[in-house]
Coordinates of C-alpha atoms in Angstrom, one line a residue:
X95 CA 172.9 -144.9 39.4
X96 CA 174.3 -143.6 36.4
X97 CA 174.1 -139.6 35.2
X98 CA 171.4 -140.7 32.6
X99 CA 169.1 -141.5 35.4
X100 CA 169.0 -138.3 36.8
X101 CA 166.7 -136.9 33.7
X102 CA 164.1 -138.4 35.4
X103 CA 164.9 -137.2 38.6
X104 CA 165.2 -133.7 37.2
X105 CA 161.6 -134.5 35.7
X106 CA 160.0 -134.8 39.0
X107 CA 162.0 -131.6 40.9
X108 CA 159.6 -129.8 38.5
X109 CA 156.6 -131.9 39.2
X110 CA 157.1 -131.0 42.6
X111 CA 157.8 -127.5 42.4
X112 CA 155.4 -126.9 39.7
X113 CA 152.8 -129.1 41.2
X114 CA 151.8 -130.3 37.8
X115 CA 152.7 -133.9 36.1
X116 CA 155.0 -134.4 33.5
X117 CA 152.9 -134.6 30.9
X118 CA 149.6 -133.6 30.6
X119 CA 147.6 -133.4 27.0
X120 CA 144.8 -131.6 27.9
X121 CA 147.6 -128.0 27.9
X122 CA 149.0 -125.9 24.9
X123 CA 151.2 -128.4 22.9
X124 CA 154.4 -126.2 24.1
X125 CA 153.1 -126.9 27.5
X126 CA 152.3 -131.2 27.1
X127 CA 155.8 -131.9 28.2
X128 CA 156.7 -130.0 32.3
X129 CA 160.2 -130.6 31.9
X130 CA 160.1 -128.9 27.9
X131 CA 157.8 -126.2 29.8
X132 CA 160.0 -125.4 32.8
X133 CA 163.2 -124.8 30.6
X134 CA 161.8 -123.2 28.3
X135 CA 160.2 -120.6 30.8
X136 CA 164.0 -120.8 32.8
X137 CA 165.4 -119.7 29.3
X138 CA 162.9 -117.1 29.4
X139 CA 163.3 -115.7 33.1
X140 CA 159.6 -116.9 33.6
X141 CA 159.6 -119.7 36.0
X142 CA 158.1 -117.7 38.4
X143 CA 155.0 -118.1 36.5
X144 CA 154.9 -121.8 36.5
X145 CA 156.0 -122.8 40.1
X146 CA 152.7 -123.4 42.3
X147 CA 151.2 -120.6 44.0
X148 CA 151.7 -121.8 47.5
X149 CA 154.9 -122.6 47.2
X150 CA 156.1 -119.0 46.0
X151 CA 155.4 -116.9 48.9
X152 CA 157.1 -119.7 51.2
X153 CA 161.0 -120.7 49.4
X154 CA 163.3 -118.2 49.6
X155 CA 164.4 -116.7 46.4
X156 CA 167.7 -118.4 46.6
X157 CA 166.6 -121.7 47.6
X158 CA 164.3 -121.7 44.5
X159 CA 167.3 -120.5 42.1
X160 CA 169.3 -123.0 43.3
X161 CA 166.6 -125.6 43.1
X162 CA 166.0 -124.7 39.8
X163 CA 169.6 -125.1 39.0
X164 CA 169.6 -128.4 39.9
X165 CA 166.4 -129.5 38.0
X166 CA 167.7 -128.1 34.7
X167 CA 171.5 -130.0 35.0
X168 CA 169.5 -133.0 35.6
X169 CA 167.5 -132.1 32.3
X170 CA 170.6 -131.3 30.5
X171 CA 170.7 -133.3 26.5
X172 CA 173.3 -135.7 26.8
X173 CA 173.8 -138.3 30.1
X174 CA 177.3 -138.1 30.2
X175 CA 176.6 -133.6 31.3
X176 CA 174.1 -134.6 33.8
X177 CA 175.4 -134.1 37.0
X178 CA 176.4 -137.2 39.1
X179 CA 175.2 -138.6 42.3
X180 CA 177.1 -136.9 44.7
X181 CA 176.6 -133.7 42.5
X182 CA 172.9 -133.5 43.0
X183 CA 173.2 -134.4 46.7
X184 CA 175.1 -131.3 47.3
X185 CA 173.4 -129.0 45.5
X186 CA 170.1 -130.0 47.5
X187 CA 171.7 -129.9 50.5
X188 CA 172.6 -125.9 49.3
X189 CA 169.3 -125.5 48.7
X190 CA 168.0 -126.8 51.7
X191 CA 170.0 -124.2 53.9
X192 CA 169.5 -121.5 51.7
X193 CA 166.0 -121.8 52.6
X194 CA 167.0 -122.8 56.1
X195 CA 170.7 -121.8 57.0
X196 CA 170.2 -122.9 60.5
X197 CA 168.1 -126.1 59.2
X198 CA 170.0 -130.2 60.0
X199 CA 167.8 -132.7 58.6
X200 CA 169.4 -135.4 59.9
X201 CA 166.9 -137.9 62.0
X202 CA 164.3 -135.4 61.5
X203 CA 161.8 -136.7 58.8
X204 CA 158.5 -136.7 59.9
X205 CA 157.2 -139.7 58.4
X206 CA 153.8 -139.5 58.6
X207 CA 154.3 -136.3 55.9
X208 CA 156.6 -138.5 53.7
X209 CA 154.1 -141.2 53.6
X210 CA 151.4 -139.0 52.7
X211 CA 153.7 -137.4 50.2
X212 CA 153.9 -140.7 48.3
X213 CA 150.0 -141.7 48.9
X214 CA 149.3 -138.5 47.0
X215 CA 152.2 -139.4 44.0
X216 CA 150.5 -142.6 43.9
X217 CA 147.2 -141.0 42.9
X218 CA 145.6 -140.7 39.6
X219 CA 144.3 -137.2 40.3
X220 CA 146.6 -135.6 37.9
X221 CA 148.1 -132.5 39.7
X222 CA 149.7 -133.0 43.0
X223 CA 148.2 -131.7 45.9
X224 CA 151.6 -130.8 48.2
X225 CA 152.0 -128.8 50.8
X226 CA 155.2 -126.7 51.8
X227 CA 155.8 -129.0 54.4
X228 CA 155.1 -132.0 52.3
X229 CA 157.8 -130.7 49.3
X230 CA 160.2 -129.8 52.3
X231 CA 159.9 -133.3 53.8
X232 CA 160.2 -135.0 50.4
X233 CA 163.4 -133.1 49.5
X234 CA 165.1 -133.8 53.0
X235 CA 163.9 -137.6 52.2
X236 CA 165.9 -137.5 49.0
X237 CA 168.7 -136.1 50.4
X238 CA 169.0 -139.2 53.0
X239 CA 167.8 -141.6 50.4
X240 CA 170.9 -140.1 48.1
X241 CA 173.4 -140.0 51.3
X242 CA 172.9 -143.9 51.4
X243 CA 173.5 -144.5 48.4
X244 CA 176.2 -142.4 47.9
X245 CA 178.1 -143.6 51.4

């Protein structure tokens, strides 16, 4: 996977934290596009405002900076600055156990949650309906999806 690819990738970290799509019309025309939104709001210290409710109260603050982080290099204007592969996996992986410092995710994906994670991207609702425990098991999916790959 090349560093372009990771826009995308970067593009649904916000879906997922935001709980919102990546586009949707029916919003303020500075609001159409999530991934415009979210940096513009990082830019403005008021991502706070735009990550979902339920997750707030639940990721550490750390975990969600760092989580942020990552979603905004994958955004970055030019492929060749996105971060690579291995890059992303990392940084994840940081997130993961700033939420979770005694966390190992290794052979423990539930996977009844991950398949209900991706029955409910696979609906045309609109706006995601994820739990805490659906994002977390989602983002330790990725990071063993990415380990494959990347070994």
């Amino acid at each position: 996977m090349e560093t372009s690819d990771f826009y995308s990738f970067g593009v649904v970290l916000f879906e997922v934290l935001c709980r919102q799509p990546a586009m949707d019309r029916s919003l303020p025309e500075e609001q159409v596009s999530l991934a415009n939104w979210a940096l513009h709001c990082k830019r403005n210290s008021t991502i706070n405002q735009i990550i979902d409710p339920n997750l707030k109260d639940d990721v550490s603050p750390d975990s969600l900076e760092k989580f942020v982080e990552i979603a905004e290099k994958c955004l970055t204007g030019q492929g060749i600055e996105r971060p690579s592969m291995g890059d992303v996996l990392w940084n994840l992986e940081v997130a993961l156990h700033l939420q979770d410092p005694v966390f190992r995710y290794e052979g423990m994906i539930n996977s009844n949650v991950v398949n209900s994670v991706f029955s409910e991207l696979r609906s045309p609702k609109g706006r995601w309906n994820l739990s805490v425990e659906q994002c977390g098991e989602l983002v330790k999916y990725l990071l063993l999806v990415f380990q494959l790959v990347v070994y």
